[in-house]
Amino acid sequence: MIRKFIFGNPIETEALVDSQSIQGMSVEKPGQGIPHFAARLAGEESSWELALDMGERDIIYGLGENIRGINKRGWIYESNCTDDPVHTEGRRELYAAHNFFLVDGRERLGVFVDAPQKVTFDFGYSRRDRLVVTVDPGGFVLYILEGGSSRQIVREFRGIIGRSYIPPRWAFGYGQSRWGYMCEDDIRQVVREHRKKGVGLDSVYMDIDYMEDYKDFTVNQERFPDFPRFVQEMRDQKVHLVPIIDAGVKIQEGYPVYEEGVKEGYFCKKEDQTEFVGGVWPGRVHFPDMLNEKARAWFGDQYKFLLDQGIDGFWNDMNEPALFYGEDHLAEVFEKLEEYSGQELDIQSFFAVKDLVLGLAGRKEDYRTFYHEYRGQRVRHDRVHNLYGYYMTRAAGEAFDRLKPDKRILMFSRASYVGMHRYGGLWTGDNCSWWSHLLMNLQMLPGLNMCGFLYSGADLGGFGDDATEDLLLRWLELGIFVPLMRNHSAKGTRRQEFYGFDHAEDFRGIIGLRYGLLPYLYSEFMKAALTGDMMFLPLSFVYPEDPEAAGVEDQLMVGDGMMIAPVYRQNARGRYVYLPEDMKLYRMRGVDSLESQVLPAGHHYVRAELNEVLVFVRRGHVVPMSEGGCCVEDVDMSSLRLLHFVETEGVYELYYDDGERKDVRLEEGITRILVRADKTVETEGLLSPRCQLI
Ligand code: MIG
């Protein structure tokens, strides 16, 4: 059951596919019959506060991309899309605003706070047993979902927010990226090393250096003299190039995107109707008004420039939107600095000077100085801040539907809001090469799925700071299960392509497993997308009666038949694993190197050497694997190996399609694989693979 409560005059976000069909009650004053929550008005401009008393053992799941554990209880989080590259435990907000959570305990309810402005989630931070949601002024819609299991509540939520984005199948292959590939040869080297050493690769990412002066929808002619030819050269090697697109448009005479945008009035303007100027990588920029329908269509059409040259995938960056400085405020800072200059600074003034300079980036006040034309109204940016990345990605997604109606285009974004999940996936931004961030990557996955973000992933190996070989291997051992599997790192950090390290064979084995597991992973992804389910689940979603499962923060269920327990500690050669039921453990070094053993329910210490991955298959389940390959299109579906834990019988419904079509139906792609106790296998449906039990 879904109930809807309307507070004040909310701004439509289009998070839901059809918000009108759910009957709503408007809430004018506190104490007006909202179930579970006590509502009150607080703050100067009157923001709403919703409070709920929690039971001692209540668990809170959700909030998608945010820091800390799977159970979000015990911290305070903010939805306020922010470009901050240091994701430490003390942070409250990252790049995304995913306002859906689920309280599971004394009562079980799903809660979606549909508000494009800042929202704060105090989950037992101020008071251990109290949950308080604070919504900044401006109105919002509250949805409360009840009835059924946690998984059912999530499915119901996913039903109202619409089908998740589905990428082309090649986007499930391994992607190599680095901020700093400057020219054709840098990219050729990546491909050459992968192909030479037989380590899988499907895509190479192009960061901002491929552009001319960081201008969107340009390609640097000196470094990529014949881009369409180069794109084709890579395609001949079965590699897709994936360029980055930034939100800010460089202010430069003669640059058509800039000139057209100004002429048509497509950029965000200030109170005085002049364009807002910010500073980002291209220098001075304007921000396209992604919320304005016409501007959005126009911005989306720009992707054609690259599509026409053979590009079929993109990543949208800096769309919180990130702001190194706002030009007006920069002028104020210079003025103040002028006052200090020549003076003898005492320590207070020194810190004042320092704060002035450090306070330039992402300054909240700057977000109050420009406006959008949204649904016929002029709306100040901070009121809709969390929609910007969503609407930028929507611009692209809608354009792809017009420009490439029959072909899936890869798209993922940094900033996001619920609703964007229909147009693209996401990556979780600038993490660091830290062991703690490997675990954080795992812990974010279920929350992301709850909010509709299935095609998502973190920078494997870590973006900031220096990676080591063992960290990268361990991280890849999680990454092979995650739809967006990309190794990315920052300029200035240690290189982290596999070939910079000593043991190519270990990387070949681990990355090879991704291609081996592809039949299962793609199939589980598609089933999750097409039925509104999760692909990564906390153990408690599958074993709700097991109190120990509820406390597990470092293992996940992956699809229907599998549990994973990655190693995420430096120097560990194994780990403790909790099994809610008997399972069959496969310890794998590569597609051709695996051993298995049945383990009884309970706690175990399980060995896992640096080059070994642990996969646990549930009783009665079958997990199909391919023989591997060096890219997705080489994965052979005619010959499958079946991981299985079958005592009586086990069935797997394998989904498959051409990997490209947008218009997909689950029923059309199913092959039923039946494994019997006597070890015979029968298949029926779309494919007729040869099957071998392993
Ligand atoms: O201010 O384009 O998160 O993946 O490599 C940094 C350069 C801008 C941030 C992205 C990162 C990308 C980087 N970008």
XYZ file of C-alpha atoms and ligand atoms in Angstrom:
708
model
C 0.000 0.000 0.000
C 1.253 3.468 -0.890
C 0.126 6.636 0.780
C 1.020 10.113 -0.362
C 1.182 13.329 1.684
C 1.694 16.716 0.144
C 3.416 19.363 2.263
C 3.170 22.951 1.072
C 3.778 23.622 -2.616
C 6.195 21.000 -3.775
C 8.057 21.259 -7.023
C 7.387 18.364 -9.383
C 10.546 16.274 -9.764
C 9.271 13.538 -12.060
C 10.880 10.959 -9.835
C 7.689 8.950 -10.263
C 6.375 7.860 -13.615
C 2.840 8.700 -12.688
C 2.482 10.633 -9.474
C -1.069 11.744 -10.259
C -2.566 8.301 -10.011
C -1.703 7.973 -6.328
C -4.319 9.732 -4.250
C -2.693 12.291 -1.976
C -3.644 14.147 1.150
C -2.337 17.638 1.621
C -0.812 18.410 4.967
C -1.294 21.982 6.119
C -0.307 21.823 9.719
C 1.550 19.613 12.193
C -0.249 16.726 13.784
C -2.429 16.066 10.791
C -2.713 12.313 10.631
C 0.494 11.214 8.994
C 0.986 7.596 9.987
C 4.134 6.717 11.942
C 5.603 10.188 11.870
C 5.218 13.206 14.098
C 5.485 16.259 11.866
C 6.424 19.759 12.939
C 7.525 22.991 11.417
C 10.945 24.251 12.349
C 13.505 26.816 11.334
C 13.134 30.407 10.211
C 11.709 29.842 6.789
C 9.833 26.880 8.234
C 11.216 23.640 7.076
C 9.377 20.456 7.986
C 10.617 17.890 10.411
C 9.294 14.340 10.460
C 10.165 12.237 13.482
C 9.766 8.562 14.221
C 10.731 6.623 17.333
C 12.725 3.549 16.533
C 12.791 0.204 18.290
C 16.072 -0.918 19.786
C 16.778 -3.251 16.871
C 15.249 -1.385 13.969
C 17.407 -1.334 10.878
C 17.388 1.379 8.223
C 18.261 0.449 4.668
C 18.532 2.688 1.652
C 19.648 6.227 0.779
C 21.479 4.845 -2.246
C 24.789 6.549 -2.712
C 25.939 7.634 0.692
C 28.659 6.786 3.130
C 28.761 4.217 5.958
C 27.128 0.816 6.283
C 24.299 -1.152 4.738
C 22.375 -0.359 7.919
C 22.286 3.429 7.824
C 21.312 3.825 11.444
C 23.683 5.787 13.665
C 24.633 8.717 11.488
C 23.251 11.853 9.854
C 23.061 12.077 6.059
C 22.239 14.877 3.671
C 20.807 14.848 0.210
C 22.583 17.780 -1.289
C 24.522 16.828 -4.402
C 28.103 17.822 -3.670
C 31.415 17.559 -5.467
C 33.671 16.556 -2.613
C 36.376 14.067 -3.473
C 37.241 12.977 0.066
C 34.599 10.515 1.203
C 35.556 10.044 4.819
C 33.306 8.688 7.515
C 32.550 12.151 8.832
C 30.927 13.313 5.599
C 27.170 13.618 5.299
C 26.605 13.972 1.609
C 28.087 12.741 -1.628
C 27.128 13.458 -5.249
C 23.660 11.990 -5.142
C 20.253 12.593 -3.571
C 18.525 9.244 -3.113
C 15.740 9.941 -0.658
C 14.278 6.481 -0.285
C 14.792 4.384 2.833
C 13.219 1.443 4.552
C 12.751 1.020 8.279
C 12.667 -2.617 9.292
C 11.913 -3.618 12.837
C 8.946 -2.962 15.064
C 7.232 -1.774 11.945
C 8.272 -2.117 8.358
C 7.836 0.838 6.053
C 9.362 2.345 2.987
C 9.677 6.118 2.909
C 10.334 8.335 -0.071
C 10.854 12.038 0.483
C 10.340 13.581 -2.919
C 12.060 16.934 -2.559
C 14.597 18.477 -4.944
C 16.039 20.738 -2.250
C 18.255 19.730 0.625
C 16.952 16.982 2.897
C 18.617 15.802 6.103
C 18.241 12.293 7.484
C 19.125 12.075 11.148
C 19.043 8.322 11.677
C 19.733 8.032 15.367
C 22.503 10.649 15.302
C 21.041 13.274 17.644
C 19.170 10.671 19.614
C 19.955 7.024 19.314
C 16.332 5.876 19.167
C 14.973 8.609 16.983
C 14.804 9.137 13.263
C 14.266 12.706 12.065
C 13.942 13.810 8.473
C 14.276 17.550 7.871
C 13.254 19.025 4.553
C 14.467 22.502 3.633
C 11.768 25.071 2.877
C 9.807 24.707 -0.331
C 7.347 21.861 0.142
C 7.675 18.184 -0.668
C 5.766 14.984 -1.169
C 6.071 12.128 1.263
C 5.318 8.576 0.197
C 4.864 5.867 2.763
C 4.883 2.265 1.560
C 3.714 -0.607 3.706
C 2.767 -4.242 3.526
C 4.849 -7.284 2.709
C 8.518 -8.045 2.961
C 11.349 -5.553 2.545
C 11.894 -6.835 -0.935
C 8.219 -6.421 -1.792
C 8.189 -2.862 -0.507
C 11.203 -2.081 -2.662
C 9.461 -3.646 -5.654
C 6.420 -1.525 -5.018
C 8.578 1.580 -4.879
C 10.381 0.612 -8.036
C 7.024 0.131 -9.665
C 6.065 3.766 -9.113
C 9.427 5.206 -10.182
C 9.570 3.252 -13.423
C 11.900 0.865 -15.175
C 15.621 1.178 -14.598
C 17.985 2.087 -17.372
C 19.376 -0.817 -19.383
C 22.795 -0.385 -20.993
C 24.110 -2.252 -24.020
C 25.546 -5.626 -23.083
C 29.107 -4.639 -23.990
C 28.916 -2.185 -21.072
C 29.081 -5.202 -18.757
C 32.626 -5.820 -19.902
C 35.720 -4.502 -18.199
C 36.490 -0.829 -18.736
C 39.852 0.821 -18.262
C 40.022 4.488 -17.502
C 42.411 7.084 -16.212
C 42.331 10.815 -16.022
C 45.391 11.504 -18.096
C 45.095 9.492 -21.324
C 46.078 12.303 -23.621
C 46.162 10.951 -27.142
C 45.477 8.044 -29.456
C 48.674 6.266 -28.478
C 47.861 6.344 -24.776
C 44.645 4.509 -25.532
C 46.273 2.157 -28.035
C 48.722 1.122 -25.348
C 45.909 0.129 -22.981
C 44.275 -1.997 -25.639
C 47.553 -3.544 -26.765
C 48.539 -4.596 -23.229
C 45.142 -6.127 -22.565
C 45.023 -8.044 -25.814
C 48.657 -9.128 -25.535
C 48.241 -10.537 -22.042
C 44.764 -11.936 -22.653
C 43.134 -9.784 -19.998
C 39.528 -8.913 -20.859
C 38.629 -5.409 -22.036
C 35.527 -3.878 -23.629
C 35.972 -0.164 -23.194
C 38.467 2.593 -22.667
C 37.262 5.837 -21.148
C 38.224 9.252 -22.383
C 38.514 11.870 -19.683
C 38.453 15.642 -20.241
C 41.775 15.724 -22.088
C 40.255 14.453 -25.337
C 38.431 17.752 -25.716
C 39.672 20.985 -27.123
C 40.132 23.341 -24.128
C 37.673 21.202 -22.147
C 34.836 22.219 -24.450
C 31.951 19.770 -24.548
C 31.271 18.193 -27.918
C 34.670 18.946 -29.375
C 37.599 16.623 -30.053
C 41.158 17.857 -29.919
C 42.405 17.725 -33.511
C 46.085 17.500 -32.691
C 45.762 14.543 -30.389
C 42.940 12.808 -32.255
C 43.468 13.933 -35.854
C 40.914 11.595 -37.384
C 38.544 10.694 -34.612
C 35.966 8.611 -36.529
C 38.807 6.546 -37.939
C 40.256 6.042 -34.464
C 36.862 5.059 -33.060
C 36.636 2.477 -35.837
C 40.173 1.251 -35.219
C 39.170 0.575 -31.616
C 35.921 -1.084 -32.667
C 37.947 -3.386 -34.881
C 39.683 -4.473 -31.706
C 36.298 -4.861 -30.037
C 36.828 -1.844 -27.803
C 34.321 0.956 -27.240
C 35.546 4.458 -26.461
C 33.526 6.267 -23.814
C 34.052 10.033 -23.655
C 33.193 12.244 -20.684
C 30.780 15.184 -20.907
C 30.931 17.975 -18.330
C 28.014 20.150 -17.300
C 29.587 23.589 -17.803
C 29.820 25.105 -21.280
C 32.909 27.181 -21.956
C 32.404 30.865 -22.627
C 34.266 31.436 -25.860
C 33.390 33.421 -28.931
C 33.143 31.212 -31.985
C 32.296 28.077 -29.990
C 28.916 27.095 -31.415
C 27.534 25.446 -28.278
C 28.215 28.599 -26.320
C 26.954 30.970 -28.996
C 23.779 29.036 -29.650
C 23.056 28.665 -25.960
C 23.370 32.393 -25.383
C 21.329 33.257 -28.451
C 18.483 30.963 -27.464
C 18.629 31.860 -23.783
C 19.384 28.281 -22.744
C 21.784 29.024 -19.900
C 20.917 29.624 -16.261
C 20.470 33.278 -15.492
C 20.809 35.476 -12.464
C 18.184 37.747 -10.978
C 19.182 40.511 -13.418
C 18.634 38.193 -16.424
C 22.292 37.957 -17.317
C 23.919 34.532 -17.498
C 25.455 33.143 -14.371
C 29.216 32.609 -14.712
C 31.009 29.870 -12.873
C 34.506 28.455 -13.040
C 35.126 24.792 -13.811
C 37.652 22.921 -16.011
C 37.047 24.945 -19.186
C 37.589 28.147 -17.204
C 34.594 30.491 -17.253
C 31.393 28.623 -18.075
C 27.639 28.942 -18.289
C 25.404 26.171 -17.063
C 22.768 24.922 -19.499
C 19.340 25.084 -17.932
C 18.758 21.342 -18.006
C 15.377 21.826 -16.332
C 14.072 23.931 -19.176
C 12.528 21.567 -21.681
C 13.799 23.342 -24.770
C 17.286 23.791 -23.404
C 17.319 20.163 -22.409
C 16.364 18.999 -25.883
C 19.025 21.260 -27.321
C 21.734 20.024 -24.977
C 20.738 16.430 -25.660
C 21.032 16.995 -29.388
C 24.683 17.961 -28.946
C 25.605 14.351 -28.184
C 24.925 13.708 -31.852
C 28.318 15.219 -32.635
C 29.968 12.201 -31.010
C 27.325 9.616 -31.887
C 27.900 10.474 -35.536
C 31.568 9.631 -35.148
C 30.785 6.148 -33.918
C 30.653 6.761 -30.167
C 28.047 4.702 -28.302
C 28.699 5.485 -24.658
C 29.186 8.521 -22.408
C 29.701 9.528 -18.795
C 28.297 12.793 -17.472
C 30.507 14.539 -14.942
C 30.525 17.701 -12.811
C 26.750 17.860 -12.842
C 25.963 18.573 -9.186
C 26.783 21.069 -10.725
C 30.334 21.343 -9.431
C 31.555 24.890 -9.069
C 35.210 25.773 -8.487
C 34.018 29.338 -8.024
C 31.153 31.648 -8.864
C 32.474 34.669 -10.698
C 30.585 37.304 -8.690
C 31.750 35.925 -5.422
C 35.286 35.576 -6.756
C 35.288 39.319 -7.364
C 34.186 39.906 -3.775
C 36.973 37.679 -2.534
C 39.547 39.575 -4.568
C 38.261 42.810 -3.111
C 38.569 41.539 0.417
C 41.999 40.134 -0.232
C 42.985 43.551 -1.459
C 42.068 44.921 1.968
C 44.306 42.401 3.655
C 47.194 42.809 1.293
C 50.101 44.764 2.651
C 48.746 44.438 6.171
C 50.497 42.621 8.912
C 48.195 39.636 9.430
C 47.394 38.366 12.875
C 46.440 34.739 13.086
C 42.688 35.479 12.909
C 43.089 37.459 9.731
C 45.329 34.789 8.303
C 42.593 32.212 8.792
C 40.030 34.625 7.423
C 42.108 34.937 4.262
C 42.522 31.205 4.037
C 38.790 30.605 4.485
C 37.969 33.152 1.825
C 40.006 31.261 -0.697
C 39.065 27.763 0.389
C 35.416 28.735 0.572
C 35.226 29.479 -3.139
C 34.414 25.972 -4.330
C 30.885 24.612 -4.162
C 29.746 27.632 -2.146
C 26.140 27.146 -1.116
C 25.307 30.849 -1.452
C 26.332 30.809 -5.104
C 23.641 28.221 -5.782
C 21.105 30.823 -4.677
C 22.159 33.332 -7.286
C 20.897 31.698 -10.445
C 17.591 30.432 -11.764
C 15.911 27.838 -13.923
C 12.897 28.038 -16.167
C 11.113 24.953 -14.996
C 7.602 23.985 -16.047
C 6.767 27.581 -16.892
C 8.138 29.004 -13.669
C 11.265 30.753 -12.596
C 12.856 28.637 -9.849
C 15.924 29.516 -7.837
C 18.621 26.879 -8.247
C 18.962 25.838 -4.607
C 15.273 24.883 -4.592
C 15.907 22.288 -7.285
C 19.613 21.705 -6.825
C 19.379 17.932 -6.584
C 17.692 17.663 -9.976
C 20.506 19.112 -12.053
C 22.513 15.947 -12.723
C 19.307 13.984 -13.204
C 18.060 16.399 -15.837
C 21.409 16.574 -17.606
C 21.350 12.807 -17.943
C 17.736 12.920 -18.936
C 18.690 15.373 -21.679
C 21.046 12.738 -23.039
C 18.651 9.820 -22.507
C 15.779 11.566 -24.270
C 18.062 12.565 -27.120
C 19.278 8.973 -27.529
C 15.676 7.852 -27.849
C 15.230 10.318 -30.685
C 18.602 9.815 -32.330
C 19.115 6.094 -31.750
C 15.666 4.628 -31.180
C 16.776 1.039 -31.701
C 20.121 0.997 -30.003
C 21.057 1.165 -26.350
C 23.642 3.809 -25.602
C 25.823 3.602 -22.515
C 25.212 6.496 -20.161
C 26.081 7.053 -16.552
C 26.289 10.122 -14.435
C 27.953 11.408 -11.298
C 25.160 13.479 -9.742
C 21.731 11.901 -9.548
C 18.264 11.878 -8.046
C 15.639 9.139 -8.061
C 14.081 9.318 -11.526
C 17.425 9.555 -13.254
C 17.615 5.786 -12.940
C 15.324 5.615 -15.993
C 17.817 7.464 -18.190
C 21.215 6.257 -17.077
C 23.322 4.576 -14.480
C 25.813 6.143 -12.147
C 29.296 5.820 -10.845
C 29.953 6.831 -7.296
C 32.553 9.494 -8.012
C 35.924 10.209 -6.525
C 36.603 7.493 -3.984
C 40.163 6.762 -2.876
C 42.525 3.817 -3.106
C 41.675 2.828 0.435
C 40.631 -0.560 1.786
C 37.766 1.129 3.597
C 36.423 2.337 0.261
C 36.381 -1.182 -1.102
C 34.020 -2.084 1.718
C 32.033 1.113 1.208
C 31.602 0.149 -2.441
C 29.993 -3.116 -1.352
C 27.828 -1.465 1.266
C 26.385 1.072 -1.179
C 25.176 -1.483 -3.692
C 21.899 -2.602 -2.083
C 20.844 0.988 -1.349
C 21.526 1.979 -4.936
C 19.404 -0.910 -6.191
C 16.584 0.081 -3.855
C 16.547 3.512 -5.475
C 16.457 2.090 -9.004
C 20.165 2.376 -9.779
C 21.108 -1.016 -11.133
C 23.757 -0.021 -13.610
C 26.218 1.449 -11.178
C 29.690 0.971 -9.810
C 32.640 2.600 -8.096
C 36.089 3.404 -9.472
C 37.793 0.047 -8.966
C 41.184 0.395 -7.382
C 40.137 3.813 -6.130
C 40.322 7.215 -7.822
C 42.371 9.367 -5.448
C 45.585 8.263 -3.730
C 47.908 5.447 -4.713
C 46.710 1.928 -5.335
C 48.726 -1.203 -4.638
C 48.533 -4.439 -6.560
C 46.824 -6.309 -3.744
C 44.208 -3.588 -3.241
C 43.404 -3.562 -6.942
C 43.102 -7.346 -7.087
C 40.828 -7.484 -4.070
C 38.744 -4.643 -5.423
C 38.391 -6.338 -8.783
C 37.261 -9.439 -6.934
C 34.206 -7.411 -5.889
C 34.058 -5.511 -9.176
C 33.553 -8.630 -11.279
C 30.025 -8.898 -9.841
C 29.100 -5.243 -10.307
C 27.401 -4.149 -13.541
C 29.628 -1.115 -14.125
C 33.111 -2.607 -13.842
C 35.598 0.155 -14.408
C 39.101 0.821 -13.145
C 39.607 4.587 -12.961
C 42.174 6.791 -11.276
C 43.143 10.422 -10.939
C 45.919 12.314 -12.620
C 48.936 12.433 -10.368
C 48.229 9.168 -8.587
C 50.077 5.919 -9.174
C 49.082 4.227 -12.424
C 46.703 1.374 -11.815
C 46.281 -0.414 -15.120
C 46.857 -4.110 -14.451
C 50.029 -4.156 -16.542
C 51.753 -1.771 -14.191
C 51.847 -4.605 -11.664
C 53.726 -7.867 -11.633
C 51.206 -10.663 -11.783
C 49.365 -10.423 -15.066
C 48.152 -14.010 -14.648
C 46.230 -13.073 -11.498
C 44.449 -10.258 -13.308
C 43.772 -12.528 -16.274
C 42.138 -15.021 -13.947
C 40.044 -12.565 -11.964
C 38.901 -10.384 -14.874
C 38.338 -13.589 -16.845
C 35.821 -14.605 -14.208
C 33.731 -11.592 -15.080
C 33.369 -12.884 -18.615
C 32.725 -16.327 -17.227
C 29.974 -15.073 -14.969
C 28.464 -12.832 -17.621
C 25.566 -15.163 -18.543
C 24.414 -15.129 -14.923
C 25.151 -11.472 -14.208
C 23.511 -10.131 -17.350
C 20.529 -12.345 -16.807
C 20.126 -11.306 -13.158
C 20.568 -7.665 -14.096
C 17.891 -7.861 -16.754
C 15.473 -9.687 -14.489
C 16.006 -7.062 -11.797
C 15.491 -4.255 -14.308
C 12.422 -5.753 -15.910
C 10.661 -6.789 -12.727
C 11.704 -3.880 -10.495
C 13.774 -6.112 -8.268
C 17.192 -5.720 -6.690
C 20.304 -7.439 -7.968
C 22.338 -6.866 -4.797
C 20.497 -7.645 -1.601
C 21.391 -7.471 2.046
C 21.242 -10.997 3.484
C 18.245 -10.055 5.613
C 16.149 -9.402 2.494
C 16.467 -13.060 1.596
C 16.589 -14.520 5.121
C 14.221 -12.221 7.034
C 13.759 -14.672 9.895
C 17.456 -14.965 10.628
C 18.576 -12.409 13.234
C 22.255 -12.989 12.454
C 21.742 -12.271 8.768
C 20.395 -8.856 9.737
C 23.773 -7.868 11.131
C 25.898 -8.856 8.148
C 27.546 -5.774 6.651
C 30.156 -7.301 4.362
C 28.427 -9.979 2.314
C 25.729 -9.621 -0.334
C 23.270 -11.764 -2.187
C 23.811 -11.349 -5.928
C 20.687 -12.258 -7.802
C 18.741 -15.297 -6.858
C 21.285 -18.021 -6.482
C 24.484 -16.512 -5.204
C 26.106 -14.942 -2.190
C 29.437 -13.129 -2.254
C 31.881 -12.410 0.539
C 34.794 -10.386 -0.811
C 38.005 -9.921 1.123
C 38.477 -6.236 1.879
C 41.335 -6.178 4.380
C 44.973 -5.560 3.686
C 47.069 -8.741 3.947
C 44.075 -10.938 4.736
C 44.307 -14.432 3.288
C 40.735 -15.299 4.025
C 37.848 -14.024 6.060
C 34.947 -14.914 8.299
C 31.748 -15.637 6.437
C 28.262 -16.182 7.765
C 26.062 -18.705 5.979
C 22.345 -18.401 6.743
C 21.851 -21.871 5.227
C 24.013 -24.636 3.809
C 25.744 -23.434 0.682
C 28.224 -24.675 -1.842
C 31.418 -22.670 -1.910
C 33.272 -22.275 -5.187
C 36.779 -20.956 -4.736
C 37.903 -19.589 -8.084
C 41.129 -18.348 -9.612
C 39.777 -18.134 -13.112
C 37.199 -19.809 -15.289
C 39.330 -22.907 -15.571
C 40.491 -23.059 -12.019
C 37.901 -23.710 -9.403
C 37.244 -26.051 -6.548
C 34.060 -26.539 -4.594
C 32.899 -27.742 -1.234
C 29.597 -27.760 0.626
C 29.602 -25.785 3.860
C 26.963 -26.063 6.571
C 25.007 -23.038 7.784
C 26.821 -20.980 10.397
C 30.078 -19.100 10.828
C 33.215 -20.119 9.007
C 36.695 -18.848 8.427
C 37.210 -19.262 4.703
C 40.608 -19.072 3.027
C 40.975 -16.838 -0.002
C 44.414 -16.161 -1.408
C 45.012 -12.882 -3.171
C 44.033 -14.341 -6.514
C 40.974 -16.235 -5.298
C 37.310 -15.287 -5.401
C 34.663 -16.844 -3.181
C 31.257 -17.609 -4.661
C 28.566 -19.274 -2.577
C 25.727 -21.015 -4.397
C 22.432 -21.421 -2.582
C 20.761 -24.779 -2.178
C 18.538 -25.673 -5.094
C 20.210 -23.123 -7.343
C 22.188 -23.168 -10.541
C 24.573 -20.466 -11.757
C 25.498 -20.620 -15.433
C 28.969 -19.615 -16.533
C 30.535 -19.245 -19.938
C 34.016 -20.353 -20.900
C 35.125 -16.744 -20.593
C 36.536 -14.485 -23.254
C 38.391 -11.250 -23.750
C 35.346 -9.140 -24.478
C 31.598 -9.441 -24.162
C 30.961 -10.208 -27.813
C 33.295 -13.201 -27.609
C 31.380 -14.827 -24.773
C 29.983 -18.030 -26.193
C 26.480 -18.825 -25.019
C 26.347 -22.163 -26.783
C 28.489 -23.832 -24.183
C 27.742 -23.289 -20.508
C 29.224 -24.595 -17.312
C 26.879 -24.834 -14.408
C 27.785 -24.081 -10.854
C 25.124 -25.872 -8.884
C 24.079 -26.995 -5.445
C 21.365 -29.437 -6.327
C 20.094 -32.259 -4.168
C 16.692 -32.842 -5.722
C 16.529 -30.438 -8.613
C 17.475 -26.926 -9.522
C 16.244 -24.591 -12.218
C 17.811 -21.500 -13.667
C 15.953 -19.115 -15.903
C 18.588 -17.629 -18.122
C 17.771 -14.374 -19.872
C 19.505 -13.429 -23.079
C 18.943 -11.004 -25.963
C 20.953 -9.269 -28.663
C 22.357 -6.887 -26.055
C 21.386 -3.857 -28.052
C 17.664 -3.647 -28.567
C 15.777 -1.169 -26.365
C 12.482 -2.890 -26.605
C 12.983 -5.983 -24.483
C 10.584 -8.463 -22.927
C 11.580 -10.938 -20.303
C 9.486 -13.819 -21.647
C 11.131 -13.628 -25.040
C 14.618 -14.117 -23.714
C 14.276 -17.010 -21.310
C 16.016 -20.360 -21.457
C 15.086 -22.774 -18.665
C 17.958 -24.861 -17.447
C 16.947 -27.802 -15.303
C 19.483 -29.785 -13.311
C 18.290 -33.069 -11.795
C 19.595 -35.026 -8.844
C 20.959 -37.674 -11.203
C 23.115 -34.956 -12.816
C 21.210 -34.768 -16.030
C 20.553 -31.361 -17.527
C 17.678 -30.279 -19.680
C 17.246 -26.932 -21.406
C 14.248 -25.364 -23.017
C 13.590 -21.950 -24.552
C 15.509 -19.378 -26.559
C 18.947 -20.987 -26.497
C 20.044 -24.591 -26.582
C 23.423 -24.555 -24.915
C 25.602 -27.556 -24.264
C 25.835 -27.730 -20.499
C 28.476 -29.150 -18.269
C 28.084 -29.440 -14.517
C 31.053 -28.213 -12.501
O 37.384 17.865 -10.876
O 37.490 14.909 -15.382
O 34.728 12.358 -10.779
O 36.151 10.746 -12.535
O 38.435 11.868 -13.737
C 37.637 16.572 -11.317
C 38.407 14.717 -14.348
C 36.814 16.280 -12.541
C 35.861 14.276 -11.594
C 35.408 12.901 -11.887
C 36.580 12.050 -12.261
C 37.287 12.645 -13.448
C 37.717 14.082 -13.142
N 36.544 14.879 -12.750
